Amino acid sequence: MTAILSVRDLHINFGGVKAADGVDLEIFPHELVAVIGPNGSGKTTFLNLCTGYISPSQGSVTFEGQAITDLRPRQITRRGIARAFQIPQLFTGHSLIDNVMLAIAAQRGIWQPFRPLAQREYLDEARRTLGLLSLDEAADLPTATLPEGMRKLADIAIALALKPRLLLLDEPTSGVSTAEKFPLMDKIVSVLRAGKITALFVEHDMDMVERYADRVLVWDAGRVIATGAPGEILRSADVLERVIGVS
Amino acid sequence: MSSAYIPLIVDGLADAALIFFVAVGLTLVFSVMRILNVAHGSFYALGAYISVVIGLWLTGRGGPVLGLAALVISPVLIAVLLGPLIELTLLRWTYGRPEALQILVTFGLFLILEDAQKLIFGVQPYSQDTPMQILGITRIGGIVYLNYQLILVLMAVLVAVGLRLMLKRTRIGKLIVTVVTDQELAQTLGIDSSRVFILAFSLGVFLAALGGALASPTVGVAPGLGSETIVLAFAVAAIGGLGQIEGAALAAILVGLTRSAAIYFAPEFQPVAPYLVMLAVLLVRPFGLFGSIGLRRI
Amino acid sequence: MTLRHIIGLALIAAVLPLAVPWLGFVFTLAVGKGLAALGVAVLLRGGLISIGHALYFAVGAYATAFLMRNDGINEFLLLLLLSTVVATLVGLVVGVFMVRYRAIFFAMLNLAVSMVFFTLLSKMYHVTGGTDGLRVATPTLFGFAPSRVQFNSVLQYGSLILMIGAALIVDRYLRSPLGEALSAVHSNEVRLEYLGVSARRVILIAYAASAALAGLGGTVTAFAVGHIVPELSYWTISGQLVLIAVLGGIGGTPGAFIGAFFLELVRTFAVGFAADAWNVIIGIALLIVIFFLPEGLYGLLHRTGKQGSTP
């Protein structure tokens, strides 16, 4: 099978720190891949490089067979990669449903100066998207007032509204209480499966990785040090020591 | 270099010195309080008016040499009276609010100060060039220098070095730097940022008023001085990089020399010169010569 | 809501001069400034503050004067249209450069460009009439040549129609995907880019629209006064436009016009009893509004409107 995303020999330094030090990896269609690794190992930097927020000093990123290495975030988004952030990135002046409608409009054509954003079609679709993540109750609340867990979800809802073929999730359940983590991830995963969306998620909770990931990429010091099925990776002594700090 | 250009350069540097005082005050206030003070030019104008009035009064009592003292007394007076008053009543309220509001509050202050000047000093121009006359001239190698211009340049250098030393060496300077670099850290260290703000703002007022006072012997003091000065100071501060002391110094020299070159070669373009320099610099370096901005963490 | 408020304002502005004729001129000036302030308010939606929009105000005014003098165009509506087009084009060209900057830098670059323009207007005597300015003659209306008095009435009521039209169109724009994307630039530009939308292009359209509004306002002002000077582009006028926008309130499009009517009325009365102190009065009024009415004067109307509608 050909990879949907393939990354070759990616390098970037921040003041001498090698945040990416020869990253090589491939993501295949319809996979759900977990990214694990200690803090500062370059996981978020990798997402920034893949989406054009920063440019690598060396190496290439290819999406669906086309090089996207030097494109800007908006160009990469238009090609079908969406992202949800570690720190939720919301339009704080707008209500939750407006946030999602903006994403829908962005996908269908933002250059409409005279039809209202709140048109029937967009409203319906935005409600559907919010419903998928059980956010319908909060639809009309200003995003600035939402609690952190809901802000994370709102961020994911915006990314889903873009109808991506590849979704990058940066710690999707980090602001959510332990009891809610599994039901929430269940919802996200069922949306991904239903939409045949390939996804990659950064995660610290090994139970989540074990339960949801098809494959795991282990990060350390700016490179992928191991990859494989969760079962074998999470039982590897070397990985456990480096990532989780137990020996 | 042909010696014919020396007067041009001296004129340019003297001009640069005056611009520097007011621009460095603006940039200092911006770096500490993150506020672009539109009323900053009005302190320059006030400095000019008050030093002329006090200068005339002192000259009447103790002769022209005593009149020189007015150039230093009046900026101190303005800074002490207006600095804390304005910081405490108006600016304090604007911290953390949208930029548009901050700029507008200072614009409101600008409007008030402009008319207050007209009401107090009238609309007739004042001129008082005694300080320049009594300092006389120096002749070196057949070229005549105005001593007053040389003193201006010297003072600007002293102020630049003094500011840098103050920020680096003194306790209050270190407090200011801490507040600038990390507001949260400053709070956890128990630094009274309120006092730092009052001090920094008053210092900014002093520098603007000093610029005006020192400029007063070289120009006619009339309404409109404040509004002309503030746009010039903006341009210089932007060229140097907002919040950058060395940047303001370099930018002032650049603008001063360009303006004096324009006066010699194409006088009608003298007023545009600073803005053309600004547009050229910002086109290449969007945050000014010494400015920079980091990526937001996401 | 917007419709009701703007028509209410237009009705007041249409009726009062019947009792007090000289108010007609004051109101026409207010509409001119209000149109330009509406342009500034559009940019404020995107969190962008321009202290240089007097540039487009003056471009509109000078375009009218040039078109009449050099090209022999005298038809009122055509002049309004062409001058607005000229201002829009200038806005597009300058905008391509401006959209790269944000916050203070955006404010100051607009200031710089407007000051260059101001200097050129003042110095290029042979083209612009220098500081003497240029005369703007009474234009023709559909081929007829009205007297000055007749034309003033046409301008007075015509400008009110322009006001209603501009307020409604801008209102629709601000609620559209493109207009909401403009506010999104303000709250989170990074996210907007991650939606696949070019923030710069969103801003460029807003910038051109704001230039068009300011240009239209400048043209109305040129016709009303009959004489234009470089001071139209001076930075204090730009400051005044921001002042009007915020004084009136950027919560709705009628705000800019309410601010402008308020300002012109205060100015008119101040000239009567304290000509040298009218800036003090405006300055204090501005501070009071900023401190006590965060939504501007229009916020007052809006709030009472909302309370009235709750059962």
CSV table of N, CA and C in Angstrom, one decimal, chain B residues 14-32 35-45 156 159-160 163 200-201 203-212 215 226 228-256 259 274 278, chain C residues 108:
chain,number,residue,atom,x,y,z
B,14,ALA,N,23.1,67.0,15.0
B,14,ALA,CA,22.4,67.9,16.0
B,14,ALA,C,20.9,67.6,15.9
B,15,ASP,N,20.4,67.5,14.7
B,15,ASP,CA,19.0,67.1,14.5
B,15,ASP,C,18.7,65.8,15.0
B,16,ALA,N,19.6,64.8,14.8
B,16,ALA,CA,19.4,63.4,15.3
B,16,ALA,C,19.4,63.4,16.8
B,17,ALA,N,20.2,64.3,17.4
B,17,ALA,CA,20.2,64.3,18.9
B,17,ALA,C,18.8,64.7,19.4
B,18,LEU,N,18.2,65.8,18.8
B,18,LEU,CA,16.9,66.2,19.3
B,18,LEU,C,15.9,65.1,19.1
B,19,ILE,N,15.9,64.5,17.9
B,19,ILE,CA,15.0,63.5,17.6
B,19,ILE,C,15.1,62.3,18.6
B,20,PHE,N,16.4,62.0,18.9
B,20,PHE,CA,16.7,60.9,19.7
B,20,PHE,C,16.0,61.0,21.1
B,21,PHE,N,16.1,62.2,21.7
B,21,PHE,CA,15.6,62.4,23.0
B,21,PHE,C,14.1,62.0,23.1
B,22,VAL,N,13.4,62.5,22.1
B,22,VAL,CA,11.9,62.3,22.1
B,22,VAL,C,11.6,60.8,21.7
B,23,ALA,N,12.3,60.3,20.7
B,23,ALA,CA,12.1,58.9,20.3
B,23,ALA,C,12.4,57.9,21.3
B,24,VAL,N,13.5,58.1,22.0
B,24,VAL,CA,13.9,57.1,23.0
B,24,VAL,C,12.9,57.1,24.2
B,25,GLY,N,12.4,58.3,24.5
B,25,GLY,CA,11.3,58.4,25.6
B,25,GLY,C,10.1,57.5,25.1
B,26,LEU,N,9.7,57.7,23.9
B,26,LEU,CA,8.6,57.0,23.4
B,26,LEU,C,8.8,55.5,23.4
B,27,THR,N,10.0,55.1,23.0
B,27,THR,CA,10.3,53.7,22.9
B,27,THR,C,10.5,53.0,24.3
B,28,LEU,N,11.0,53.8,25.2
B,28,LEU,CA,11.1,53.4,26.6
B,28,LEU,C,9.7,53.1,27.2
B,29,VAL,N,8.8,54.1,27.1
B,29,VAL,CA,7.5,53.9,27.6
B,29,VAL,C,6.8,52.7,26.9
B,30,PHE,N,7.0,52.5,25.6
B,30,PHE,CA,6.4,51.4,24.9
B,30,PHE,C,7.0,50.1,25.5
B,31,SER,N,8.3,50.0,25.7
B,31,SER,CA,8.8,48.7,26.1
B,31,SER,C,8.4,48.4,27.5
B,32,VAL,N,8.2,49.3,28.4
B,32,VAL,CA,7.8,49.0,29.7
B,32,VAL,C,6.3,48.8,29.8
B,35,ILE,N,2.5,50.5,25.5
B,35,ILE,CA,1.6,51.5,25.1
B,35,ILE,C,2.2,52.5,24.1
B,36,LEU,N,1.6,52.7,23.0
B,36,LEU,CA,2.1,53.7,22.1
B,36,LEU,C,1.4,55.1,22.5
B,37,ASN,N,2.2,56.0,23.0
B,37,ASN,CA,1.7,57.2,23.6
B,37,ASN,C,1.6,58.3,22.6
B,38,VAL,N,0.4,58.5,22.0
B,38,VAL,CA,0.2,59.6,21.0
B,38,VAL,C,0.4,61.0,21.6
B,39,ALA,N,0.3,61.1,22.9
B,39,ALA,CA,0.5,62.4,23.5
B,39,ALA,C,1.9,62.7,23.8
B,40,HIS,N,2.8,61.8,23.5
B,40,HIS,CA,4.2,62.0,23.8
B,40,HIS,C,4.8,63.3,23.2
B,41,GLY,N,4.4,63.6,21.9
B,41,GLY,CA,4.8,64.8,21.3
B,41,GLY,C,4.4,66.1,22.0
B,42,SER,N,3.3,66.0,22.7
B,42,SER,CA,2.8,67.1,23.4
B,42,SER,C,3.7,67.5,24.6
B,43,PHE,N,4.4,66.5,25.2
B,43,PHE,CA,5.3,66.8,26.2
B,43,PHE,C,6.6,67.5,25.7
B,44,TYR,N,6.9,67.1,24.5
B,44,TYR,CA,8.0,67.8,23.8
B,44,TYR,C,7.6,69.3,23.6
B,45,ALA,N,6.4,69.5,23.1
B,45,ALA,CA,6.0,70.9,22.9
B,45,ALA,C,5.9,71.7,24.2
B,156,ALA,N,23.2,63.9,23.8
B,156,ALA,CA,22.5,62.8,23.3
B,156,ALA,C,23.3,61.5,23.6
B,159,VAL,N,23.0,60.8,27.3
B,159,VAL,CA,21.7,60.2,27.6
B,159,VAL,C,21.6,58.7,27.2
B,160,ALA,N,22.1,58.4,26.0
B,160,ALA,CA,22.1,57.1,25.5
B,160,ALA,C,22.9,56.1,26.4
B,163,LEU,N,21.3,55.9,29.9
B,163,LEU,CA,20.1,55.1,30.0
B,163,LEU,C,20.6,53.6,30.0
B,200,ALA,N,9.0,54.8,35.0
B,200,ALA,CA,9.4,54.7,33.6
B,200,ALA,C,8.6,55.7,32.8
B,201,PHE,N,7.3,55.9,33.1
B,201,PHE,CA,6.6,56.9,32.3
B,201,PHE,C,7.1,58.3,32.5
B,203,LEU,N,10.0,59.1,33.3
B,203,LEU,CA,11.3,59.2,32.6
B,203,LEU,C,11.1,59.5,31.1
B,204,GLY,N,10.1,58.8,30.6
B,204,GLY,CA,9.7,59.1,29.2
B,204,GLY,C,9.3,60.5,29.0
B,205,VAL,N,8.4,61.0,29.9
B,205,VAL,CA,8.0,62.4,29.8
B,205,VAL,C,9.2,63.3,29.9
B,206,PHE,N,10.1,63.1,30.8
B,206,PHE,CA,11.3,63.9,31.0
B,206,PHE,C,12.1,64.0,29.6
B,207,LEU,N,12.3,62.8,29.0
B,207,LEU,CA,13.1,62.8,27.8
B,207,LEU,C,12.4,63.6,26.7
B,208,ALA,N,11.1,63.4,26.5
B,208,ALA,CA,10.4,64.2,25.5
B,208,ALA,C,10.5,65.7,25.8
B,209,ALA,N,10.3,66.1,27.0
B,209,ALA,CA,10.3,67.5,27.4
B,209,ALA,C,11.7,68.0,27.3
B,210,LEU,N,12.7,67.2,27.6
B,210,LEU,CA,14.1,67.6,27.4
B,210,LEU,C,14.4,67.9,25.9
B,211,GLY,N,13.9,67.0,25.1
B,211,GLY,CA,14.1,67.2,23.6
B,211,GLY,C,13.5,68.6,23.2
B,212,GLY,N,12.3,68.8,23.7
B,212,GLY,CA,11.6,70.1,23.4
B,212,GLY,C,12.3,71.3,23.9
B,215,ALA,N,15.4,71.9,22.0
B,215,ALA,CA,15.1,72.3,20.6
B,215,ALA,C,14.7,73.8,20.6
B,226,GLY,N,3.7,69.8,18.7
B,226,GLY,CA,3.5,68.5,19.3
B,226,GLY,C,3.1,67.5,18.3
B,228,GLU,N,3.5,67.5,15.0
B,228,GLU,CA,4.6,67.2,14.1
B,228,GLU,C,5.6,66.3,14.7
B,229,THR,N,5.9,66.5,16.0
B,229,THR,CA,7.0,65.8,16.6
B,229,THR,C,6.6,64.3,16.9
B,230,ILE,N,5.3,64.1,17.2
B,230,ILE,CA,4.9,62.7,17.6
B,230,ILE,C,5.0,61.8,16.3
B,231,VAL,N,4.6,62.3,15.2
B,231,VAL,CA,4.7,61.4,14.0
B,231,VAL,C,6.2,61.1,13.7
B,232,LEU,N,7.0,62.1,13.9
B,232,LEU,CA,8.4,61.9,13.6
B,232,LEU,C,9.0,60.9,14.6
B,233,ALA,N,8.6,61.0,15.9
B,233,ALA,CA,9.1,60.1,16.9
B,233,ALA,C,8.6,58.7,16.6
B,234,PHE,N,7.4,58.5,16.2
B,234,PHE,CA,6.8,57.2,15.8
B,234,PHE,C,7.7,56.6,14.7
B,235,ALA,N,8.0,57.4,13.7
B,235,ALA,CA,8.8,56.9,12.6
B,235,ALA,C,10.1,56.4,13.1
B,236,VAL,N,10.8,57.2,13.9
B,236,VAL,CA,12.1,56.9,14.4
B,236,VAL,C,12.1,55.6,15.2
B,237,ALA,N,11.1,55.6,16.1
B,237,ALA,CA,11.0,54.4,17.0
B,237,ALA,C,10.7,53.2,16.2
B,238,ALA,N,9.9,53.3,15.2
B,238,ALA,CA,9.6,52.1,14.3
B,238,ALA,C,10.8,51.7,13.5
B,239,ILE,N,11.5,52.6,13.0
B,239,ILE,CA,12.7,52.3,12.3
B,239,ILE,C,13.7,51.5,13.1
B,240,GLY,N,13.9,52.0,14.4
B,240,GLY,CA,14.8,51.4,15.3
B,240,GLY,C,14.4,50.0,15.8
B,241,GLY,N,13.0,49.8,15.8
B,241,GLY,CA,12.5,48.6,16.4
B,241,GLY,C,11.9,49.1,17.8
B,242,LEU,N,10.6,49.0,17.9
B,242,LEU,CA,9.9,49.5,19.1
B,242,LEU,C,10.5,48.9,20.4
B,243,GLY,N,10.8,49.7,21.3
B,243,GLY,CA,11.4,49.3,22.6
B,243,GLY,C,12.9,49.1,22.6
B,244,GLN,N,13.6,49.5,21.5
B,244,GLN,CA,15.0,49.3,21.4
B,244,GLN,C,15.7,50.7,21.6
B,245,ILE,N,16.5,50.8,22.6
B,245,ILE,CA,17.2,52.1,22.9
B,245,ILE,C,18.3,52.3,21.8
B,246,GLU,N,19.2,51.3,21.6
B,246,GLU,CA,20.2,51.4,20.6
B,246,GLU,C,19.6,51.6,19.2
B,247,GLY,N,18.5,50.9,19.0
B,247,GLY,CA,17.7,51.1,17.7
B,247,GLY,C,17.3,52.5,17.5
B,248,ALA,N,16.7,53.1,18.6
B,248,ALA,CA,16.3,54.5,18.4
B,248,ALA,C,17.4,55.4,18.1
B,249,ALA,N,18.6,55.1,18.7
B,249,ALA,CA,19.8,56.0,18.5
B,249,ALA,C,20.2,55.9,17.0
B,250,LEU,N,20.3,54.7,16.5
B,250,LEU,CA,20.7,54.5,15.2
B,250,LEU,C,19.7,55.1,14.2
B,251,ALA,N,18.4,54.9,14.5
B,251,ALA,CA,17.4,55.4,13.6
B,251,ALA,C,17.4,56.9,13.6
B,252,ALA,N,17.7,57.5,14.8
B,252,ALA,CA,17.7,59.0,14.9
B,252,ALA,C,18.8,59.5,14.0
B,253,ILE,N,20.0,58.9,14.1
B,253,ILE,CA,21.1,59.3,13.3
B,253,ILE,C,20.7,59.2,11.8
B,254,LEU,N,20.2,58.1,11.4
B,254,LEU,CA,19.8,57.8,10.0
B,254,LEU,C,18.8,58.9,9.5
B,255,VAL,N,17.8,59.2,10.4
B,255,VAL,CA,16.8,60.2,10.0
B,255,VAL,C,17.3,61.6,10.0
B,256,GLY,N,18.1,61.9,11.0
B,256,GLY,CA,18.7,63.2,11.1
B,256,GLY,C,19.6,63.5,9.9
B,259,ARG,N,17.5,63.9,6.8
B,259,ARG,CA,16.8,65.2,6.7
B,259,ARG,C,17.7,66.3,6.4
B,274,PRO,N,11.8,61.3,6.6
B,274,PRO,CA,11.8,60.2,7.7
B,274,PRO,C,10.8,59.1,7.3
B,278,MET,N,11.5,55.2,6.8
B,278,MET,CA,10.7,54.2,7.6
B,278,MET,C,10.1,53.1,6.7
C,108,MET,N,1.2,52.3,12.5
C,108,MET,CA,2.3,53.3,12.2
C,108,MET,C,2.6,53.4,10.7
